[in-house]
PDB file of C-alpha atoms and ligand atoms in Angstrom:
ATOM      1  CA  UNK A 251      11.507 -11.700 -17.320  1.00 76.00           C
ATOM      2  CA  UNK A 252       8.002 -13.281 -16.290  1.00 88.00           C
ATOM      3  CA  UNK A 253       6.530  -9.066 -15.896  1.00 97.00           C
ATOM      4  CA  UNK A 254       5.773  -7.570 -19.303  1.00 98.00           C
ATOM      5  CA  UNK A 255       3.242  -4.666 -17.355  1.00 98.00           C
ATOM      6  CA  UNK A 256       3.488  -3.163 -13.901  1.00 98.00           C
ATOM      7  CA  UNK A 257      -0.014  -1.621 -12.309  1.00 98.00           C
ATOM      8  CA  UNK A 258       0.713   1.112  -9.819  1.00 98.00           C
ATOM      9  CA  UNK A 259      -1.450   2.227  -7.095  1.00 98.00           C
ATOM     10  CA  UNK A 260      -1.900   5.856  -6.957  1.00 98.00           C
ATOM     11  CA  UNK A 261      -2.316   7.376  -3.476  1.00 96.00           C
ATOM     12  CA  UNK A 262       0.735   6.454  -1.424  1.00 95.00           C
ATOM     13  CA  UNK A 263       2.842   5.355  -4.215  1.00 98.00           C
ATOM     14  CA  UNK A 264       2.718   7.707  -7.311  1.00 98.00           C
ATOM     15  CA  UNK A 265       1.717  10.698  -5.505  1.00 98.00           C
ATOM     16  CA  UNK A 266       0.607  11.604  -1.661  1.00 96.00           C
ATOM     17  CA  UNK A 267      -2.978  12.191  -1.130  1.00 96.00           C
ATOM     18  CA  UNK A 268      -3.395  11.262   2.614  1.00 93.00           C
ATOM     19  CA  UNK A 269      -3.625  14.555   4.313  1.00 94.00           C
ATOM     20  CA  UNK A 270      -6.032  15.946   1.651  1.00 97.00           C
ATOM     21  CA  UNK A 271      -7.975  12.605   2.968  1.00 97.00           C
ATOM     22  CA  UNK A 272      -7.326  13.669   6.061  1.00 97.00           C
ATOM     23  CA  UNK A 273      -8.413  17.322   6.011  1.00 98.00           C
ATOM     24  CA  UNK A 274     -11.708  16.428   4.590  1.00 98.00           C
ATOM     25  CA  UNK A 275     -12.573  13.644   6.335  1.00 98.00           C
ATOM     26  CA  UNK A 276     -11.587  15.787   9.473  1.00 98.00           C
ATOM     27  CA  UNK A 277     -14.114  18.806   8.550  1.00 97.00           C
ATOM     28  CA  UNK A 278     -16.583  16.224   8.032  1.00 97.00           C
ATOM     29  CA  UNK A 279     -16.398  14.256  11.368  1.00 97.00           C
ATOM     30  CA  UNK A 280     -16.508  17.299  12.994  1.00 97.00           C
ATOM     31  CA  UNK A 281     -19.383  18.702  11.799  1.00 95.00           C
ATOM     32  CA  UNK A 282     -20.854  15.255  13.009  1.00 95.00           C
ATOM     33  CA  UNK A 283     -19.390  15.276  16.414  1.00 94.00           C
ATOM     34  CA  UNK A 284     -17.396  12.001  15.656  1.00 96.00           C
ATOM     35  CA  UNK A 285     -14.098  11.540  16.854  1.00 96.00           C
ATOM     36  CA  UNK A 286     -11.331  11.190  13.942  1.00 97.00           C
ATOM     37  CA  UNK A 287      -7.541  11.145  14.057  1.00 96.00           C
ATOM     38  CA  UNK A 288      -4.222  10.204  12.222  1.00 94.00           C
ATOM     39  CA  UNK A 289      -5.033   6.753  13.133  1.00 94.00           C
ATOM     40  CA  UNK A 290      -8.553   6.021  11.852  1.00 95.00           C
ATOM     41  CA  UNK A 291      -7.341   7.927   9.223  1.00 94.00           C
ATOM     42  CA  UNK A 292      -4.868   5.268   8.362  1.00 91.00           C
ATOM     43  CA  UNK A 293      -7.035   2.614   8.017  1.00 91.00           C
ATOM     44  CA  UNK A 294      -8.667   4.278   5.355  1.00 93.00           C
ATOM     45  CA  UNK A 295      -5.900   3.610   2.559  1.00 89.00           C
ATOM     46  CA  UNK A 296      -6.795   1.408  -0.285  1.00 87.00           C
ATOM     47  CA  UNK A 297     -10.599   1.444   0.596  1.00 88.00           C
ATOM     48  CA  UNK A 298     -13.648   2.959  -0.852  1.00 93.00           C
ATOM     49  CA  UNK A 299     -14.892   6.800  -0.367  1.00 96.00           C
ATOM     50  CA  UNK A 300     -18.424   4.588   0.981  1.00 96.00           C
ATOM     51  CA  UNK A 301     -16.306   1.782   2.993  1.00 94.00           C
ATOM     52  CA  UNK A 302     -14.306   4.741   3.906  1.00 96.00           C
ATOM     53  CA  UNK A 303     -17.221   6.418   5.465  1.00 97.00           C
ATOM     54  CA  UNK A 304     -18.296   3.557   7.387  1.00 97.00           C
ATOM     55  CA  UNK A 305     -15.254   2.927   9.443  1.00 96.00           C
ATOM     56  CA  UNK A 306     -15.455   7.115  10.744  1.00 97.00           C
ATOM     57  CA  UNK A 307     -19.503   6.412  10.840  1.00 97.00           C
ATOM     58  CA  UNK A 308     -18.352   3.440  13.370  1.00 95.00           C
ATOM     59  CA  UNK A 309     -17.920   6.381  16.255  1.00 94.00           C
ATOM     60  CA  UNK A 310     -21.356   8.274  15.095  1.00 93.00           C
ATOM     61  CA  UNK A 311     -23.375   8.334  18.161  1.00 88.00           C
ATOM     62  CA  UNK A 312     -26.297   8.673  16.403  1.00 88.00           C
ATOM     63  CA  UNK A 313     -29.031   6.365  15.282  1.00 91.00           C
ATOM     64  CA  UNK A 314     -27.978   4.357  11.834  1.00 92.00           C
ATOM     65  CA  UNK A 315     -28.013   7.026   8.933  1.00 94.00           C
ATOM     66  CA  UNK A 316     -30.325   5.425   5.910  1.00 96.00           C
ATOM     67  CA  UNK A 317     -28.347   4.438   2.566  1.00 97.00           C
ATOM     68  CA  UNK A 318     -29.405   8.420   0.759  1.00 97.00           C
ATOM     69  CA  UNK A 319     -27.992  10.284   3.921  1.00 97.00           C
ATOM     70  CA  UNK A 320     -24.455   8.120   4.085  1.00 97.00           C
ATOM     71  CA  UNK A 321     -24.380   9.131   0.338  1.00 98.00           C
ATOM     72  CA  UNK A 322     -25.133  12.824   0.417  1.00 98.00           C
ATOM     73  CA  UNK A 323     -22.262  12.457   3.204  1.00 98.00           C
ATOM     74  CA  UNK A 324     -19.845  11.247   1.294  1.00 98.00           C
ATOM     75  CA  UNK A 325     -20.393  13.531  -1.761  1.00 98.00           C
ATOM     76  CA  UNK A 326     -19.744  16.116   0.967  1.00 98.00           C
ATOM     77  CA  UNK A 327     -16.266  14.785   1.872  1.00 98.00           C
ATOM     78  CA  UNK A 328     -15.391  14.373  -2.001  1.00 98.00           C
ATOM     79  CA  UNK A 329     -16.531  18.095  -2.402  1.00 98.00           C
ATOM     80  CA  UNK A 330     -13.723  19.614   0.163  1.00 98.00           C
ATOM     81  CA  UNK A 331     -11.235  16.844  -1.189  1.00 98.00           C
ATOM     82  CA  UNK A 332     -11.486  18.048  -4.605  1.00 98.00           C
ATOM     83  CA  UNK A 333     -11.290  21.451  -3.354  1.00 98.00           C
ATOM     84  CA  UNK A 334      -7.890  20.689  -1.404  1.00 98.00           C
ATOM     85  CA  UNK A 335      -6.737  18.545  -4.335  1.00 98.00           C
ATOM     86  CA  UNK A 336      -6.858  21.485  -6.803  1.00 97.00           C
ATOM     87  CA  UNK A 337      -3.432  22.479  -4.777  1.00 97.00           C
ATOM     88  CA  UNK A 338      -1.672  19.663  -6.143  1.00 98.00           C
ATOM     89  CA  UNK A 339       0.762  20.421  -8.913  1.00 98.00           C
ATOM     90  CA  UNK A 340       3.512  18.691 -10.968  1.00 98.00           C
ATOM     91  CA  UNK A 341       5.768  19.426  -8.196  1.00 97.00           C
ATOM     92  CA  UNK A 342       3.645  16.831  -6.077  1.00 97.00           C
ATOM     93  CA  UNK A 343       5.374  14.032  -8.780  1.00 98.00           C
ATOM     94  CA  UNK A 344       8.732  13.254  -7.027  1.00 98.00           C
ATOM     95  CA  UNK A 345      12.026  13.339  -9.122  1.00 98.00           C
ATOM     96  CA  UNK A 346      12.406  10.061  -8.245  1.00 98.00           C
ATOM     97  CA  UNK A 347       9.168   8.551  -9.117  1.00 98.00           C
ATOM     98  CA  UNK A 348       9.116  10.136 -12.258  1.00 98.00           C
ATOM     99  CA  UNK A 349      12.794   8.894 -13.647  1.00 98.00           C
ATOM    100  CA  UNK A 350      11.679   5.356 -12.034  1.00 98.00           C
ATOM    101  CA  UNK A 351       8.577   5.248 -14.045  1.00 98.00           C
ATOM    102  CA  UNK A 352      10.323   6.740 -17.217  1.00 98.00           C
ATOM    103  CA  UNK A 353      13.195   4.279 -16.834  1.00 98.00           C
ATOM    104  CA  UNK A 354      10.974   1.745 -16.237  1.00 98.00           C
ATOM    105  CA  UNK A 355       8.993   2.285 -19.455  1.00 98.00           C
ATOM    106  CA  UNK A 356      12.453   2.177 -21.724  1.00 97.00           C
ATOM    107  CA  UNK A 357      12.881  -1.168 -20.485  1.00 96.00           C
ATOM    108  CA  UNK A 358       9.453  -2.075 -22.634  1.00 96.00           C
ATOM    109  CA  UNK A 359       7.351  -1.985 -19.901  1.00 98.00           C
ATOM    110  CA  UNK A 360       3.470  -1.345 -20.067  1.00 98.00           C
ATOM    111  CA  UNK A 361       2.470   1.259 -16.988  1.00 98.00           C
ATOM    112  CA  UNK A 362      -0.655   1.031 -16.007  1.00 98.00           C
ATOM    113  CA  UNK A 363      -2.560   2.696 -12.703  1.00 98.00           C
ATOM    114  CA  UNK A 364      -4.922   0.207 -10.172  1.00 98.00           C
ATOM    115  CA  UNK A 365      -6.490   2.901  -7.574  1.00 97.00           C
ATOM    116  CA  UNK A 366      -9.845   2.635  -5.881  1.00 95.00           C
ATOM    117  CA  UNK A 367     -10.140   6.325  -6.120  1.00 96.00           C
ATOM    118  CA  UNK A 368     -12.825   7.790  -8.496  1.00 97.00           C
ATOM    119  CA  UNK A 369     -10.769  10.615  -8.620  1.00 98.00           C
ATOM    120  CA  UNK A 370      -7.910   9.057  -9.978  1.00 98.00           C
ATOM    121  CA  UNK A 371      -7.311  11.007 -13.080  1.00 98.00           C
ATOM    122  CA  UNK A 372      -8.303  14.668 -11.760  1.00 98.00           C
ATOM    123  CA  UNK A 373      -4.817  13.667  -9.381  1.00 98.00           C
ATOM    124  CA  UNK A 374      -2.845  12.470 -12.417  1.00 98.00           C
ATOM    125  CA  UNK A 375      -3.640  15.413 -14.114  1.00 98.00           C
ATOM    126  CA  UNK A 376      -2.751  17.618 -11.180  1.00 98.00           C
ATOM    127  CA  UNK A 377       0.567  16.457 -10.855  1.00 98.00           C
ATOM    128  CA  UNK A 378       1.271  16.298 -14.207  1.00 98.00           C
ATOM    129  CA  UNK A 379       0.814  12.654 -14.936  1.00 98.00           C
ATOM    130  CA  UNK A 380      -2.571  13.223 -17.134  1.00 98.00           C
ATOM    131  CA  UNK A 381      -2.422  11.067 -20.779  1.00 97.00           C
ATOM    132  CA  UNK A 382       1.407   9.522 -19.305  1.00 98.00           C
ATOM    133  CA  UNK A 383       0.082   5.641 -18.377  1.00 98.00           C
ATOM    134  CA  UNK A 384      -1.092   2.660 -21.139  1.00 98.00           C
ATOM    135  CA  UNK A 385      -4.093   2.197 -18.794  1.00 98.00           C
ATOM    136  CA  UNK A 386      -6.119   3.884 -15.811  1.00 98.00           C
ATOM    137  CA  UNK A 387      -8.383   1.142 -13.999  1.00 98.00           C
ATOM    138  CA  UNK A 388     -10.233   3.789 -10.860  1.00 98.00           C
ATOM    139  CA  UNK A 389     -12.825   3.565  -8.554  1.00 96.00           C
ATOM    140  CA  UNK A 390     -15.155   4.488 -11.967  1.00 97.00           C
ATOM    141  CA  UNK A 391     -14.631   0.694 -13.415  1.00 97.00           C
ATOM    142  CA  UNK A 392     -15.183  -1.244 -10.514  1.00 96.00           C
ATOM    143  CA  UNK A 393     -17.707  -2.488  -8.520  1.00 94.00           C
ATOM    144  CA  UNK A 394     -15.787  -4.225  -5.436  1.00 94.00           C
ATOM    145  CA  UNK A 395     -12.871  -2.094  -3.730  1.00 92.00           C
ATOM    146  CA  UNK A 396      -9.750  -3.452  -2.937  1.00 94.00           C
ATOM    147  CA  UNK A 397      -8.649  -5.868  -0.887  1.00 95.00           C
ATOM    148  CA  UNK A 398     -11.080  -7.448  -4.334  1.00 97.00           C
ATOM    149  CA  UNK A 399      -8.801  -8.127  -7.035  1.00 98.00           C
ATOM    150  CA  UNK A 400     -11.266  -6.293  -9.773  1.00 98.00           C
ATOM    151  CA  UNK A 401      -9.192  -3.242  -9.899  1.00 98.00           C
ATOM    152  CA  UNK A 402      -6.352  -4.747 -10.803  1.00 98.00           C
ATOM    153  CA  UNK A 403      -7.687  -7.043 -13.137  1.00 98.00           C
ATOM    154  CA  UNK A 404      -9.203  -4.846 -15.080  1.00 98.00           C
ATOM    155  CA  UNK A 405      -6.311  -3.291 -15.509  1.00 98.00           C
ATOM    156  CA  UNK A 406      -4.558  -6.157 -16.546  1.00 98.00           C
ATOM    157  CA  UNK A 407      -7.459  -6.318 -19.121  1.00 98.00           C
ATOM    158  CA  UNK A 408      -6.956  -2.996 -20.835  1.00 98.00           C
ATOM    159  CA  UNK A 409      -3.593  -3.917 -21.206  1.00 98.00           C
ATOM    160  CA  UNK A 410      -4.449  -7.100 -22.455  1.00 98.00           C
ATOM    161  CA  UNK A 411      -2.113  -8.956 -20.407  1.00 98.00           C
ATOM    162  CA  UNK A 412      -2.566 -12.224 -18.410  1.00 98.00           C
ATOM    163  CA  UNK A 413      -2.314 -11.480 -14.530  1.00 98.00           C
ATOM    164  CA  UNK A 414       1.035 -13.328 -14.355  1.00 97.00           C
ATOM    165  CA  UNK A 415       3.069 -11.224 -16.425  1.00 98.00           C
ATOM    166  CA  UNK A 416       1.688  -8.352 -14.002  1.00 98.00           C
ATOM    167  CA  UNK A 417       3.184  -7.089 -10.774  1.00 98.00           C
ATOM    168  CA  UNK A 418       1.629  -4.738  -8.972  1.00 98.00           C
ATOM    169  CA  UNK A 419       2.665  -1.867  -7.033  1.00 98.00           C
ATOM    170  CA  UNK A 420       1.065  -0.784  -3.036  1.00 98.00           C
ATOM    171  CA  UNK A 421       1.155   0.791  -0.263  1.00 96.00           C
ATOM    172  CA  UNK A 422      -1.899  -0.511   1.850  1.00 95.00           C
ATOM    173  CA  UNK A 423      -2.232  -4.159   3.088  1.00 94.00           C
ATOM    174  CA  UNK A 424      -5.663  -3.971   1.546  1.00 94.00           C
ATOM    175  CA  UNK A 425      -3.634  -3.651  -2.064  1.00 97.00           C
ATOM    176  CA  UNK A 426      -1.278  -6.369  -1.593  1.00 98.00           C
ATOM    177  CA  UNK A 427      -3.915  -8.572  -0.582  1.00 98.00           C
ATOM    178  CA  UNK A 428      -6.261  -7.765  -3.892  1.00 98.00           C
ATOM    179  CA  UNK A 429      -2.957  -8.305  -5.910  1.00 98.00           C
ATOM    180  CA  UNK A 430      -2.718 -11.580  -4.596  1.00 98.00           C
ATOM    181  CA  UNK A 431      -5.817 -12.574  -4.867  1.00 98.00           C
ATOM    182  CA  UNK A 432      -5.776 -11.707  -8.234  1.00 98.00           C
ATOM    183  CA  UNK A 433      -2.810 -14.117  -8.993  1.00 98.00           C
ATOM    184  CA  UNK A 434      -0.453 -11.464  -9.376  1.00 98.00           C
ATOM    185  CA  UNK A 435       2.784 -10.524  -8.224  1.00 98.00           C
ATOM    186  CA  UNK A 436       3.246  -7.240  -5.845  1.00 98.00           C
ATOM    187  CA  UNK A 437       6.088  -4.970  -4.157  1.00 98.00           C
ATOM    188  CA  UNK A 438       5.226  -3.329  -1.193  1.00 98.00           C
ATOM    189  CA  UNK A 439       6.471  -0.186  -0.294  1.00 98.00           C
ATOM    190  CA  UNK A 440       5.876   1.911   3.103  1.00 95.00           C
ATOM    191  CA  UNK A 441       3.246  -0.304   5.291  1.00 92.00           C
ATOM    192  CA  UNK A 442       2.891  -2.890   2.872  1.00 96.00           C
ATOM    193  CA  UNK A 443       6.787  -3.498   2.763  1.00 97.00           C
ATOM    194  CA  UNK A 444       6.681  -5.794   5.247  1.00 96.00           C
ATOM    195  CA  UNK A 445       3.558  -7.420   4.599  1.00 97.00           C
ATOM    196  CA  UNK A 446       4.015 -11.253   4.653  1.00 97.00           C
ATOM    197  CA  UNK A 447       1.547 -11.049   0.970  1.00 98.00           C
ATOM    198  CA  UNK A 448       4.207  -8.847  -1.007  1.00 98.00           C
ATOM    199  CA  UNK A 449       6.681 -10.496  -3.302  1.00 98.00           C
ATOM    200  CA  UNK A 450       9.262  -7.753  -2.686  1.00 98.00           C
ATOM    201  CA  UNK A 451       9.495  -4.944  -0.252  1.00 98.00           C
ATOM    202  CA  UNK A 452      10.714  -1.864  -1.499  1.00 98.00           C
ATOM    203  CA  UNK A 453      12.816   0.777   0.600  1.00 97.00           C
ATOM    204  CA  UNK A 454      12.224   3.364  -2.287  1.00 97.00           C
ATOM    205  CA  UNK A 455      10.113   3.285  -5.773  1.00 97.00           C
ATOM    206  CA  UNK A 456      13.573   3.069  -7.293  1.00 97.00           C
ATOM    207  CA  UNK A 457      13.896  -0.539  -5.957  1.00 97.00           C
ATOM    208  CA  UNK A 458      11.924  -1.714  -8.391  1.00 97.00           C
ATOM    209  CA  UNK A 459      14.200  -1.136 -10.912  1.00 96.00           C
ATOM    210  CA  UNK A 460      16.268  -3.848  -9.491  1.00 95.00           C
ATOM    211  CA  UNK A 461      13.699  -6.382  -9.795  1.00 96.00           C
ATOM    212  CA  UNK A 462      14.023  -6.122 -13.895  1.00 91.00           C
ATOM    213  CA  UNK A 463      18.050  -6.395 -13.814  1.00 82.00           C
TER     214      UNK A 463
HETATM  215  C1  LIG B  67      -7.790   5.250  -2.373  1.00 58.06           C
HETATM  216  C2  LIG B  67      -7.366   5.866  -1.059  1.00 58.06           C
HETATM  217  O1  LIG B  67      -6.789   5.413  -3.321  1.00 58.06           O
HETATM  218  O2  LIG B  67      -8.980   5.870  -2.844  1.00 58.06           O
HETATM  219  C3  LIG B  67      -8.520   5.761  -0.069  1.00 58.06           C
HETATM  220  O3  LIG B  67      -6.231   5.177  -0.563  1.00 58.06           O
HETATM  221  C4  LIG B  67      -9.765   6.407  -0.643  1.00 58.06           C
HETATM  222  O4  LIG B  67      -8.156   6.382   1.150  1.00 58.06           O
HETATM  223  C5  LIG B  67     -10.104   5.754  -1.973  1.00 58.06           C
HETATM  224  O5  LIG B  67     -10.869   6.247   0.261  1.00 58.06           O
HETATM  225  C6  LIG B  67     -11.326   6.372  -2.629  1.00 58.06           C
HETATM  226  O6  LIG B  67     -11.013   7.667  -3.050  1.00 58.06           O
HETATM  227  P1  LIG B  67     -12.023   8.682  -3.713  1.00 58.06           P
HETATM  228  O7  LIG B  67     -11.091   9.705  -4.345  1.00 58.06           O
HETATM  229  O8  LIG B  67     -12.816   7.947  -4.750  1.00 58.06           O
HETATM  230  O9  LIG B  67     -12.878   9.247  -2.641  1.00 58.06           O
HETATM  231 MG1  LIG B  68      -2.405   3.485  -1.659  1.00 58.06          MG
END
């Protein structure tokens, strides 16, 4: 078997974050009289809290905010998200995901998490998930978001693996895309199932287990 590590992304995959996204990002726009729905909100997966803010800010009818106020915006937003992430328990970690990522690991596997999320180990430690992976490459080591490979290779890094014997696990298009364009193999699951980029779509996280048979 060519895979000796497997980097998972976090939101959408390990763990469900979106309507924590949602809620905030919702209270925000609001307060700013900008339009923001399910659907915006959805093209905010895999991207940075800053690149983030820029797609809602694309509806601001305002004049252009200047680099300090976009900032104190988005530290705004990450305030009410932590506040709505501190609901998140263990029970958050499916039964599922959990045996797939313990099975996974018996088969010598390194585990490793690839999010863009700078909160990325406040969540694992919600749900329960806090010293479990080799490796945790966030939105604090990185200075290009996904659909940039850095993420991921870093990750490959601190498990000192070349990124061939990685394959990487997504949700968002923007994922599959950094994966590839980081030379490494990916599984799609959800959106990114059917995304022409993915090695193998996945109906459920336990599908991967199939790959290593
Ligand atoms: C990604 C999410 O994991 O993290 C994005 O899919 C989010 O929606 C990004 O914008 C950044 O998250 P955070 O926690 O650093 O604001
Ligand atoms: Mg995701």
């Amino acid at each position: 078997m060519k895979y000796e590590a497997i980097i998972f992304d976090l939101d959408g995959v390990i763990c469900h974050t979106d309507r924590y996204h949602y809620q905030a990002w919702k209270q925000l726009s609001d307060k700013l009289g900008i339009y923001f729905d399910e659907k915006i909100n959805h093209r905010l997966r895999g991207v940075s809290r800053m690149e983030s803010l820029n797609i809602i800010l694309e509806r601001y009818p305002g004049k252009p905010l200047a680099k300090e106020e976009k900032e104190s915006l988005a530290e705004e937003k990450n305030i009410i998200y932590k506040k709505l992430l501190e609901q998140m328990s263990p029970q958050d970690l499916s039964r599922e995901v959990k045996d797939t990522l313990n099975d996974l690991r018996t088969l010598g596997l390194k585990l490793a998490i690839g999010s863009s999320s700078k909160n990325a180990r406040l969540i694992l430690k919600q749900i329960g998930l806090g010293d479990y992976f080799d490796a945790v490459s966030d939105g604090n080591n990185i200075t290009q978001s996904k659909p940039n490979p850095e993420v991921f290779l870093k990750a490959a890094g601190f498990l000192k693996k070349e990124a061939g014997q990685c394959l990487v696990v997504e949700d968002a298009k923007a994922g599959i895309e950094a994966a590839h364009a980081g030379g490494m193999d990916s599984a799609g699951i959800g959106d990114a199932a059917d995304d022409p980029l993915a090695t193998y779509p996945l109906s459920t996280m336990r599908d991967l287990i199939d790959i290593f048979k």
